[in-house]
Short mmCIF file of C-alpha atoms in Angstrom, two decimals:
data_model
loop_
_atom_site.label_atom_id
_atom_site.label_comp_id
_atom_site.label_asym_id
_atom_site.label_seq_id
_atom_site.Cartn_x
_atom_site.Cartn_y
_atom_site.Cartn_z
CA MET V 269 -8.78 -4.54 -10.52
CA GLN V 270 -5.50 -4.92 -8.73
CA THR V 271 -2.09 -4.94 -10.32
CA SER V 272 0.44 -7.66 -9.75
CA LEU V 273 4.09 -7.24 -10.74
CA LEU V 274 5.80 -10.58 -11.24
CA PRO V 275 9.50 -11.16 -11.88
CA ARG V 276 10.50 -12.12 -15.38
CA GLN V 277 13.22 -14.76 -15.47
CA GLN V 278 16.25 -13.57 -17.41
CA PRO V 279 19.38 -15.39 -18.62
CA CYS V 280 21.48 -13.86 -15.89
CA LEU V 281 24.34 -15.02 -13.70
CA GLN V 282 23.31 -16.65 -10.45
CA SER V 283 26.01 -14.85 -8.51
CA THR V 284 27.26 -11.50 -9.73
CA THR V 285 29.87 -11.47 -6.99
CA GLN V 286 31.81 -14.15 -8.93
CA ALA V 287 31.39 -12.43 -12.29
CA ASN V 288 33.78 -10.10 -14.00
CA PRO V 289 32.72 -6.44 -14.49
CA ALA V 290 31.52 -7.01 -18.05
CA GLN V 291 29.39 -9.95 -16.97
CA ARG V 292 27.95 -7.99 -14.05
CA ARG V 293 27.03 -5.16 -16.38
CA ARG V 294 25.30 -7.49 -18.84
CA CYS V 295 23.49 -9.08 -15.94
CA SER V 296 22.34 -5.76 -14.56
CA LEU V 297 20.94 -4.76 -17.92
CA HIS V 298 18.60 -7.76 -17.81
CA ARG V 299 17.23 -7.51 -14.28
CA LYS V 300 13.62 -6.45 -14.74
CA LEU V 301 10.19 -7.07 -13.31
CA GLN V 302 7.18 -8.25 -15.27
CA VAL V 303 3.92 -6.42 -14.80
CA SER V 304 0.64 -8.20 -15.49
CA ALA V 305 -2.81 -6.84 -14.71
CA THR V 306 -5.10 -9.43 -13.18
CA THR V 307 -8.70 -9.33 -12.11
CA ALA V 308 -7.94 -11.30 -8.95
CA VAL V 309 -4.93 -11.66 -6.69
CA GLU V 310 -3.78 -15.26 -6.42
CA ALA V 311 -1.54 -16.49 -3.64
CA PRO V 312 1.99 -16.88 -5.03
CA SER V 313 3.71 -20.23 -4.93
CA SER V 314 6.52 -20.81 -2.47
CA SER V 315 9.08 -20.47 -5.27
CA MET V 316 7.45 -17.21 -6.40
CA GLN V 317 7.46 -15.90 -2.83
CA SER V 318 11.17 -16.65 -2.62
CA GLN V 319 11.85 -14.83 -5.87
CA THR V 320 9.78 -11.73 -5.09
CA SER V 321 11.07 -11.47 -1.53
CA GLN V 322 14.51 -10.79 -2.98
CA ASP V 323 13.27 -7.73 -4.86
CA PRO V 324 13.78 -4.26 -3.37
CA LEU V 325 11.21 -3.09 -0.83
CA LEU V 326 9.91 -0.28 -3.02
CA LEU V 327 9.08 -2.59 -5.91
CA ARG V 328 7.34 -5.04 -3.62
CA ALA V 329 5.29 -2.24 -2.09
CA VAL V 330 4.26 -0.87 -5.49
CA ARG V 331 2.88 -4.19 -6.62
CA GLY V 332 0.89 -4.60 -3.44
CA GLU V 333 2.83 -7.31 -1.66
CA GLN V 334 2.73 -7.39 2.12
CA VAL V 335 5.76 -5.40 3.27
CA GLU V 336 7.28 -4.73 6.65
CA ARG V 337 6.92 -0.94 6.32
CA PRO V 338 6.41 1.72 3.64
CA PRO V 339 9.57 2.29 1.61
CA VAL V 340 11.13 5.72 2.04
CA TRP V 341 13.25 7.94 -0.17
CA MET V 342 13.46 11.67 -0.80
CA MET V 343 13.19 13.71 -3.99
CA ARG V 344 16.42 15.62 -4.62
CA GLN V 345 18.10 13.57 -1.92
CA ALA V 346 21.46 13.79 -3.71
CA GLY V 347 23.48 16.94 -3.11
CA ARG V 348 21.93 20.32 -2.24
CA TYR V 349 22.06 20.12 1.55
CA MET V 350 25.34 18.15 1.84
CA LYS V 351 27.82 20.89 2.71
CA ALA V 352 30.47 19.44 5.00
CA SER V 353 34.03 19.50 3.65
CA SER V 354 34.76 15.95 4.76
CA CYS V 355 32.71 13.00 5.83
CA ALA V 356 34.24 12.98 9.31
CA ASN V 357 32.84 16.47 9.94
CA SER V 358 29.42 15.85 8.48
CA ALA V 359 26.08 14.68 9.77
CA ILE V 360 26.39 11.83 7.27
CA HIS V 361 29.35 10.45 9.20
CA LYS V 362 27.70 11.05 12.58
CA CYS V 363 24.52 9.32 11.45
CA CYS V 364 26.42 6.28 10.19
CA MET V 365 28.49 6.01 13.35
CA GLU V 366 25.49 6.37 15.67
CA ARG V 367 23.36 3.83 13.81
CA HIS V 368 25.89 1.34 12.51
CA LYS V 369 29.17 1.98 14.38
CA VAL V 370 30.87 2.18 11.01
CA CYS V 371 30.90 4.84 8.30
CA HIS V 372 29.22 3.67 5.11
CA MET V 373 31.29 6.18 3.16
CA GLY V 374 34.13 3.66 3.43
CA ASP V 375 37.13 4.76 1.39
CA LEU V 376 35.30 7.98 0.57
CA CYS V 377 35.21 9.03 4.23
CA THR V 378 37.97 11.57 3.67
CA LEU V 379 36.70 12.73 0.31
CA GLN V 380 34.55 15.74 -0.38
CA VAL V 381 30.78 15.67 -0.40
CA TYR V 382 28.44 17.46 -2.74
CA GLN V 383 29.05 21.14 -2.02
CA ASP V 384 32.80 20.63 -2.23
CA LEU V 385 32.44 18.66 -5.46
CA CYS V 386 30.70 21.77 -6.80
CA LYS V 387 33.86 23.78 -6.21
CA LYS V 388 35.94 21.34 -8.24
CA HIS V 389 33.26 20.88 -10.90
CA PRO V 390 31.37 24.18 -10.92
CA THR V 391 28.71 23.57 -13.57
CA PHE V 392 25.71 21.32 -13.08
CA ARG V 393 26.20 19.75 -16.49
CA GLU V 394 29.79 18.90 -15.68
CA ARG V 395 28.62 17.03 -12.59
CA SER V 396 25.58 15.35 -14.14
CA GLU V 397 27.10 14.45 -17.51
CA ASN V 398 30.16 12.72 -16.07
CA ALA V 399 29.29 9.14 -15.13
CA ASP V 400 31.86 8.99 -12.32
CA LEU V 401 30.53 12.17 -10.71
CA ALA V 402 26.87 11.31 -11.30
CA VAL V 403 27.35 7.91 -9.66
CA GLU V 404 29.26 9.34 -6.72
CA ILE V 405 26.67 12.07 -6.07
CA SER V 406 23.80 9.59 -6.42
CA LEU V 407 25.45 7.25 -3.94
CA GLN V 408 26.27 9.80 -1.24
CA PRO V 409 22.79 9.71 0.36
CA TRP V 410 22.66 5.95 -0.19
CA ARG V 411 25.84 5.43 1.82
CA ALA V 412 24.64 7.82 4.49
CA PHE V 413 20.98 6.93 4.97
CA LYS V 414 20.26 3.76 2.98
CA PRO V 415 17.02 5.07 1.37
CA ASP V 416 14.77 2.57 -0.36
CA GLY V 417 15.13 4.48 -3.63
CA VAL V 418 18.39 5.64 -5.21
CA ILE V 419 17.62 8.19 -7.90
CA LEU V 420 20.05 9.10 -10.66
CA PHE V 421 21.70 12.50 -10.31
CA SER V 422 20.75 14.16 -13.59
CA ASP V 423 18.36 16.75 -15.02
CA ILE V 424 15.14 16.59 -17.02
CA LEU V 425 16.81 18.65 -19.77
CA THR V 426 19.68 16.19 -20.22
CA PRO V 427 18.31 14.44 -23.36
CA LEU V 428 17.68 17.70 -25.25
CA THR V 429 21.13 17.73 -26.85
CA GLY V 430 20.26 14.35 -28.39
CA MET V 431 17.28 16.02 -30.10
CA GLY V 432 19.32 18.86 -31.59
CA ILE V 433 18.27 21.36 -28.90
CA PRO V 434 21.33 22.93 -27.24
CA PHE V 435 20.99 24.26 -23.71
CA ASP V 436 22.98 25.37 -20.67
CA ILE V 437 22.26 25.48 -16.96
CA GLU V 438 23.70 28.70 -15.59
CA ALA V 439 24.35 29.38 -11.93
CA GLY V 440 21.84 31.86 -10.58
CA ARG V 441 19.74 31.71 -13.74
CA GLY V 442 18.91 28.08 -14.31
CA PRO V 443 18.18 26.51 -17.71
CA VAL V 444 18.92 28.54 -20.82
CA ILE V 445 17.70 27.41 -24.25
CA HIS V 446 19.84 29.26 -26.76
CA THR V 447 17.33 29.10 -29.61
CA PRO V 448 13.72 28.94 -28.38
CA ILE V 449 11.39 26.88 -30.58
CA ARG V 450 8.25 28.75 -31.61
CA THR V 451 7.57 27.88 -35.28
CA MET V 452 6.59 24.76 -37.21
CA GLN V 453 9.83 24.93 -39.17
CA GLN V 454 11.80 24.73 -35.92
CA VAL V 455 9.65 21.85 -34.67
CA GLU V 456 10.39 19.93 -37.85
CA GLN V 457 14.11 20.32 -37.19
CA VAL V 458 13.90 18.56 -33.82
CA THR V 459 15.53 15.17 -34.31
CA LYS V 460 14.67 11.71 -33.04
CA LEU V 461 16.51 11.10 -29.78
CA ASP V 462 19.71 9.11 -30.12
CA ALA V 463 20.30 8.38 -26.45
CA HIS V 464 23.13 5.91 -27.05
CA GLY V 465 25.06 8.49 -29.04
CA SER V 466 24.22 11.63 -27.09
CA VAL V 467 23.88 10.63 -23.41
CA PRO V 468 25.89 7.40 -22.93
CA TYR V 469 26.87 8.55 -19.44
CA VAL V 470 23.24 8.13 -18.32
CA ALA V 471 23.26 4.42 -19.13
CA GLU V 472 26.71 3.95 -17.63
CA ALA V 473 25.68 5.66 -14.40
CA LEU V 474 22.46 3.66 -14.05
CA THR V 475 24.23 0.37 -14.71
CA ARG V 476 26.86 1.15 -12.12
CA LEU V 477 24.22 2.19 -9.59
CA ARG V 478 22.49 -1.17 -10.01
CA GLU V 479 25.80 -2.94 -9.51
CA GLU V 480 26.47 -0.91 -6.37
CA VAL V 481 23.12 -1.23 -4.56
CA GLY V 482 21.99 -4.60 -5.89
CA ASN V 483 18.56 -5.45 -4.50
CA GLN V 484 19.06 -3.45 -1.32
CA SER V 485 17.34 -0.46 -2.92
CA THR V 486 15.42 0.45 -6.06
CA VAL V 487 17.34 2.39 -8.71
CA LEU V 488 15.17 5.19 -10.06
CA GLY V 489 15.49 7.00 -13.34
CA PHE V 490 13.50 10.08 -14.25
CA VAL V 491 12.35 12.18 -17.19
CA GLY V 492 10.58 15.44 -17.84
CA ALA V 493 7.06 15.40 -19.26
CA PRO V 494 6.48 16.88 -22.73
CA PHE V 495 4.60 19.98 -21.54
CA THR V 496 7.25 20.95 -19.00
CA LEU V 497 10.12 20.37 -21.41
CA ALA V 498 8.32 22.29 -24.13
CA THR V 499 7.71 25.16 -21.72
CA TYR V 500 11.43 25.53 -21.06
CA ILE V 501 12.20 25.30 -24.75
CA VAL V 502 9.52 27.70 -25.95
CA GLU V 503 10.24 30.23 -23.19
CA GLY V 504 13.99 29.94 -23.62
CA GLY V 505 14.40 29.00 -19.95
CA SER V 506 12.53 29.50 -16.71
CA SER V 507 9.55 31.85 -16.69
CA LYS V 508 7.23 33.57 -14.24
CA ASN V 509 4.22 34.08 -16.50
CA TYR V 510 4.79 31.71 -19.46
CA THR V 511 3.89 34.38 -22.00
CA HIS V 512 5.48 32.72 -25.01
CA MET V 513 4.03 29.31 -24.16
CA LYS V 514 0.53 30.65 -23.60
CA ARG V 515 0.71 32.67 -26.81
CA LEU V 516 1.69 29.55 -28.74
CA MET V 517 -1.08 27.53 -27.07
CA PHE V 518 -3.81 29.94 -28.09
CA THR V 519 -2.56 31.31 -31.42
CA GLN V 520 -0.75 28.35 -33.01
CA PRO V 521 -1.94 25.21 -31.19
CA GLU V 522 -1.07 23.05 -34.19
CA VAL V 523 2.60 24.00 -33.76
CA LEU V 524 2.56 23.14 -30.08
CA HIS V 525 0.76 19.85 -30.61
CA ALA V 526 3.29 18.79 -33.22
CA PHE V 527 6.11 19.69 -30.85
CA LEU V 528 4.54 17.93 -27.85
CA SER V 529 3.92 14.75 -29.84
CA LYS V 530 7.51 14.66 -31.06
CA MET V 531 8.76 15.25 -27.50
CA ALA V 532 6.52 12.46 -26.18
CA ASP V 533 7.98 9.98 -28.68
CA ASN V 534 11.52 10.98 -27.70
CA ILE V 535 10.84 10.84 -23.98
CA ALA V 536 9.27 7.40 -24.32
CA ASP V 537 12.50 6.26 -25.98
CA TYR V 538 14.47 7.87 -23.15
CA VAL V 539 12.42 6.00 -20.54
CA ARG V 540 13.17 2.73 -22.33
CA TYR V 541 16.85 3.64 -22.53
CA GLN V 542 17.01 4.19 -18.79
CA ALA V 543 15.13 0.98 -18.03
CA ASP V 544 17.41 -1.07 -20.26
CA ALA V 545 20.43 0.43 -18.49
CA GLY V 546 19.22 -0.52 -15.02
CA ALA V 547 16.45 1.81 -13.84
CA GLN V 548 13.88 -0.31 -12.02
CA ALA V 549 11.27 2.46 -11.98
CA VAL V 550 11.07 5.84 -13.69
CA GLN V 551 9.50 9.03 -12.36
CA ILE V 552 7.92 11.52 -14.77
CA PHE V 553 8.15 15.14 -13.64
CA ASP V 554 5.60 17.57 -15.08
CA SER V 555 6.80 20.55 -13.10
CA TRP V 556 4.84 23.26 -14.91
CA ALA V 557 1.58 21.43 -15.60
CA SER V 558 -0.11 22.93 -12.54
CA ASN V 559 0.09 26.32 -14.24
CA LEU V 560 -2.49 25.12 -16.74
CA ALA V 561 -6.21 25.51 -16.35
CA PRO V 562 -7.70 22.02 -15.92
CA GLN V 563 -9.32 22.07 -19.36
CA ASP V 564 -5.98 23.06 -20.91
CA TYR V 565 -4.22 20.25 -19.05
CA ASP V 566 -6.61 17.90 -20.84
CA ILE V 567 -5.45 19.33 -24.17
CA PHE V 568 -1.75 20.11 -23.79
CA ALA V 569 -0.37 17.94 -20.98
CA GLY V 570 -2.33 14.83 -20.07
CA PRO V 571 -2.59 13.35 -23.59
CA TYR V 572 1.18 13.44 -24.04
CA ILE V 573 1.87 11.72 -20.73
CA ASN V 574 -0.58 9.07 -21.92
CA GLN V 575 1.35 8.86 -25.18
CA ILE V 576 4.53 8.12 -23.23
CA VAL V 577 2.86 5.58 -20.95
CA ASP V 578 1.15 3.75 -23.81
CA SER V 579 4.38 3.60 -25.80
CA VAL V 580 6.53 2.41 -22.91
CA LYS V 581 4.04 -0.26 -21.86
CA GLN V 582 4.17 -1.78 -25.33
CA THR V 583 7.84 -2.65 -24.85
CA HIS V 584 8.32 -2.51 -21.06
CA PRO V 585 5.02 -3.60 -19.47
CA ASP V 586 6.95 -4.47 -16.33
CA LEU V 587 8.32 -0.99 -15.61
CA PRO V 588 6.63 0.97 -12.79
CA LEU V 589 6.06 4.61 -13.75
CA ILE V 590 5.62 7.39 -11.18
CA LEU V 591 3.95 10.71 -12.03
CA TYR V 592 4.71 13.86 -10.05
CA ILE V 593 3.26 17.34 -10.58
CA SER V 594 4.12 20.09 -8.13
CA GLY V 595 0.99 21.96 -7.00
CA SER V 596 -1.23 19.23 -8.37
CA GLY V 597 -4.20 19.63 -6.03
CA GLY V 598 -6.52 20.57 -8.86
CA LEU V 599 -5.29 17.83 -11.19
CA LEU V 600 -5.35 14.60 -9.18
CA GLU V 601 -8.26 13.01 -11.02
CA ARG V 602 -6.60 13.92 -14.30
CA MET V 603 -3.29 12.42 -13.16
CA ALA V 604 -5.14 9.18 -12.45
CA LYS V 605 -6.23 9.04 -16.09
CA CYS V 606 -2.57 8.84 -17.15
CA ASN V 607 -2.52 5.17 -16.07
CA VAL V 608 0.81 5.18 -14.25
CA GLU V 609 1.45 2.78 -11.37
CA VAL V 610 2.30 5.44 -8.77
CA ILE V 611 0.91 8.93 -8.27
CA SER V 612 3.23 11.16 -6.29
CA ILE V 613 1.22 13.55 -4.12
CA ASP V 614 2.61 17.02 -3.45
CA GLY V 615 2.41 18.75 -0.09
CA SER V 616 -0.58 20.93 -0.95
CA VAL V 617 -3.02 18.02 -0.72
CA ASP V 618 -4.26 16.04 2.26
CA MET V 619 -3.12 12.45 1.69
CA LYS V 620 -6.46 10.88 2.66
CA ASP V 621 -8.29 13.24 0.32
CA ALA V 622 -5.85 12.47 -2.48
CA ILE V 623 -6.36 8.73 -2.11
CA ARG V 624 -10.14 9.18 -2.12
CA ARG V 625 -9.96 11.29 -5.28
CA ILE V 626 -7.67 9.08 -7.36
CA GLY V 627 -9.25 5.78 -6.35
CA PRO V 628 -7.81 2.47 -5.13
CA ASN V 629 -5.93 1.32 -8.21
CA PHE V 630 -2.73 3.27 -7.63
CA ALA V 631 0.19 3.31 -5.26
CA VAL V 632 0.79 6.75 -3.78
CA GLN V 633 4.01 8.55 -2.95
CA GLY V 634 4.62 11.48 -0.62
CA ASN V 635 3.77 13.85 0.79
CA MET V 636 5.43 15.54 3.77
CA ASP V 637 6.18 19.25 3.38
CA PRO V 638 9.98 19.54 2.96
CA GLY V 639 9.88 22.65 5.13
CA VAL V 640 9.16 20.42 8.12
CA LEU V 641 12.79 19.29 7.91
CA PHE V 642 13.79 22.69 9.29
CA GLY V 643 11.83 21.89 12.46
CA SER V 644 12.62 19.89 15.57
CA LYS V 645 13.20 16.17 15.51
CA ASP V 646 9.95 15.65 17.38
CA THR V 647 8.07 17.64 14.73
CA ILE V 648 9.69 15.66 11.93
CA ALA V 649 8.82 12.36 13.59
CA GLN V 650 5.24 13.47 14.18
CA ARG V 651 4.75 14.48 10.55
CA VAL V 652 6.28 11.29 9.18
CA VAL V 653 3.98 9.20 11.38
CA GLU V 654 0.95 11.31 10.42
CA THR V 655 1.72 10.91 6.72
CA VAL V 656 2.14 7.15 6.95
CA ARG V 657 -1.00 6.83 9.06
CA SER V 658 -2.97 8.84 6.50
CA ALA V 659 -1.95 6.42 3.76
CA GLN V 660 -2.62 3.22 5.68
CA GLY V 661 -4.67 0.75 3.70
CA THR V 662 -3.07 1.63 0.37
CA ARG V 663 0.28 1.04 -1.28
CA HIS V 664 2.46 3.88 -0.02
CA ILE V 665 5.98 5.20 -0.63
CA MET V 666 7.01 7.67 2.07
CA ASN V 667 8.54 10.76 0.50
CA LEU V 668 8.38 14.53 0.59
CA GLY V 669 5.76 16.53 -1.27
CA HIS V 670 8.58 18.35 -3.08
CA GLY V 671 12.36 18.10 -3.32
CA VAL V 672 14.45 18.65 -0.20
CA LEU V 673 15.28 22.33 0.19
CA VAL V 674 18.72 23.90 0.06
CA GLY V 675 19.96 24.57 3.56
CA THR V 676 18.09 21.68 5.16
CA PRO V 677 20.15 20.40 8.12
CA GLU V 678 21.77 17.08 7.30
CA GLU V 679 20.98 15.69 10.72
CA ASN V 680 17.29 16.33 10.09
CA VAL V 681 17.45 14.44 6.81
CA ALA V 682 19.05 11.58 8.73
CA HIS V 683 16.24 11.73 11.29
CA PHE V 684 13.61 11.65 8.53
CA PHE V 685 15.03 8.38 7.25
CA GLU V 686 15.48 6.96 10.74
CA VAL V 687 11.83 7.62 11.58
CA GLY V 688 10.66 6.38 8.19
CA LYS V 689 12.46 3.08 8.70
CA THR V 690 11.07 2.59 12.20
CA VAL V 691 7.63 4.06 11.59
CA ASN V 692 5.73 0.85 12.28
CA GLU V 693 7.06 0.94 15.84
CA ARG V 694 5.68 4.49 16.21
CA LEU V 695 2.15 4.10 14.84
#
């Protein structure tokens, strides 16, 4: 069986350039794609070809259309490595000038990039929970490199406040959950997510990103998977050995299952909220799932990703979902059972082997080691070409096997995108 994603016609303005901001926003909230599973691939009509050809490259690649090259974006592409105090002194500016003879930063050319924004707005939550800042940070790599995916600058913990779970993200420590949840009474106090009331800046940022990039790139939202979110909440933050979580798993599994199910319902609502605001695909991060034994993944992680997917597909059958688990080499077959459209492969797995193990019914994303970006330009180009060649014959999104690392040279990030966009000339 192959999957075909077809555009759903929406009552939307024909030209958003002539619309006022309110009209453009309403229009952007209705741009979606319709997914329908078919047992055979039929040749699209000329009108359908015209419609689908206007969709972003990443969406066309996911649904198996013939595309000119694999789309390319980079996990954690916003911020982190962008350190220059002004665009004119940064590799972003140099890349734009070399490739396009004009700086895509435009009026922002003299403004500060990510590391300098951190000085003005020192906490992560201040940057990610302010729509203006979240949009600006999300767009910085877009203006510099024109990736085929523009992912929202946010955090997987962002919706927790809308469930009655307060948290902070502290410099040098990471996430801090003030009151860890470890009893049934506490689980019962977790509320249904009210995304509109608690995280309106997420919808505003996604809508504005869609308005900014149009169909030149795919706007990506993301969420945390129930097991990973629960791990943070039960542990009270990051952990090296997951003692509290493992104790709960094996002494009070009924408490954990109740918590995971409630989290899955809330995260499904959060996925829908992001899609309605403008996200054209949503990536699910299950960061800590690889710390489970495979049989425990089948009990405490996989079923709750399935719960999200099943729930979302009832209301948004057209929304491509991407699943990423860091260190997932032992879980690939289990990831395939989650029935997402795209499986993101981490750098610990050979791409050809991963494709063989998950089967032909999925698009794949990844999986170059982000450490390669510290190497020479020739090494980067070689690894990009090798990755794309390994995935030939399947639907492929070129990406890293993990988020870009702090300290990665900006010019090497630029080279990664340059090679990715010209890879067909290098094969």
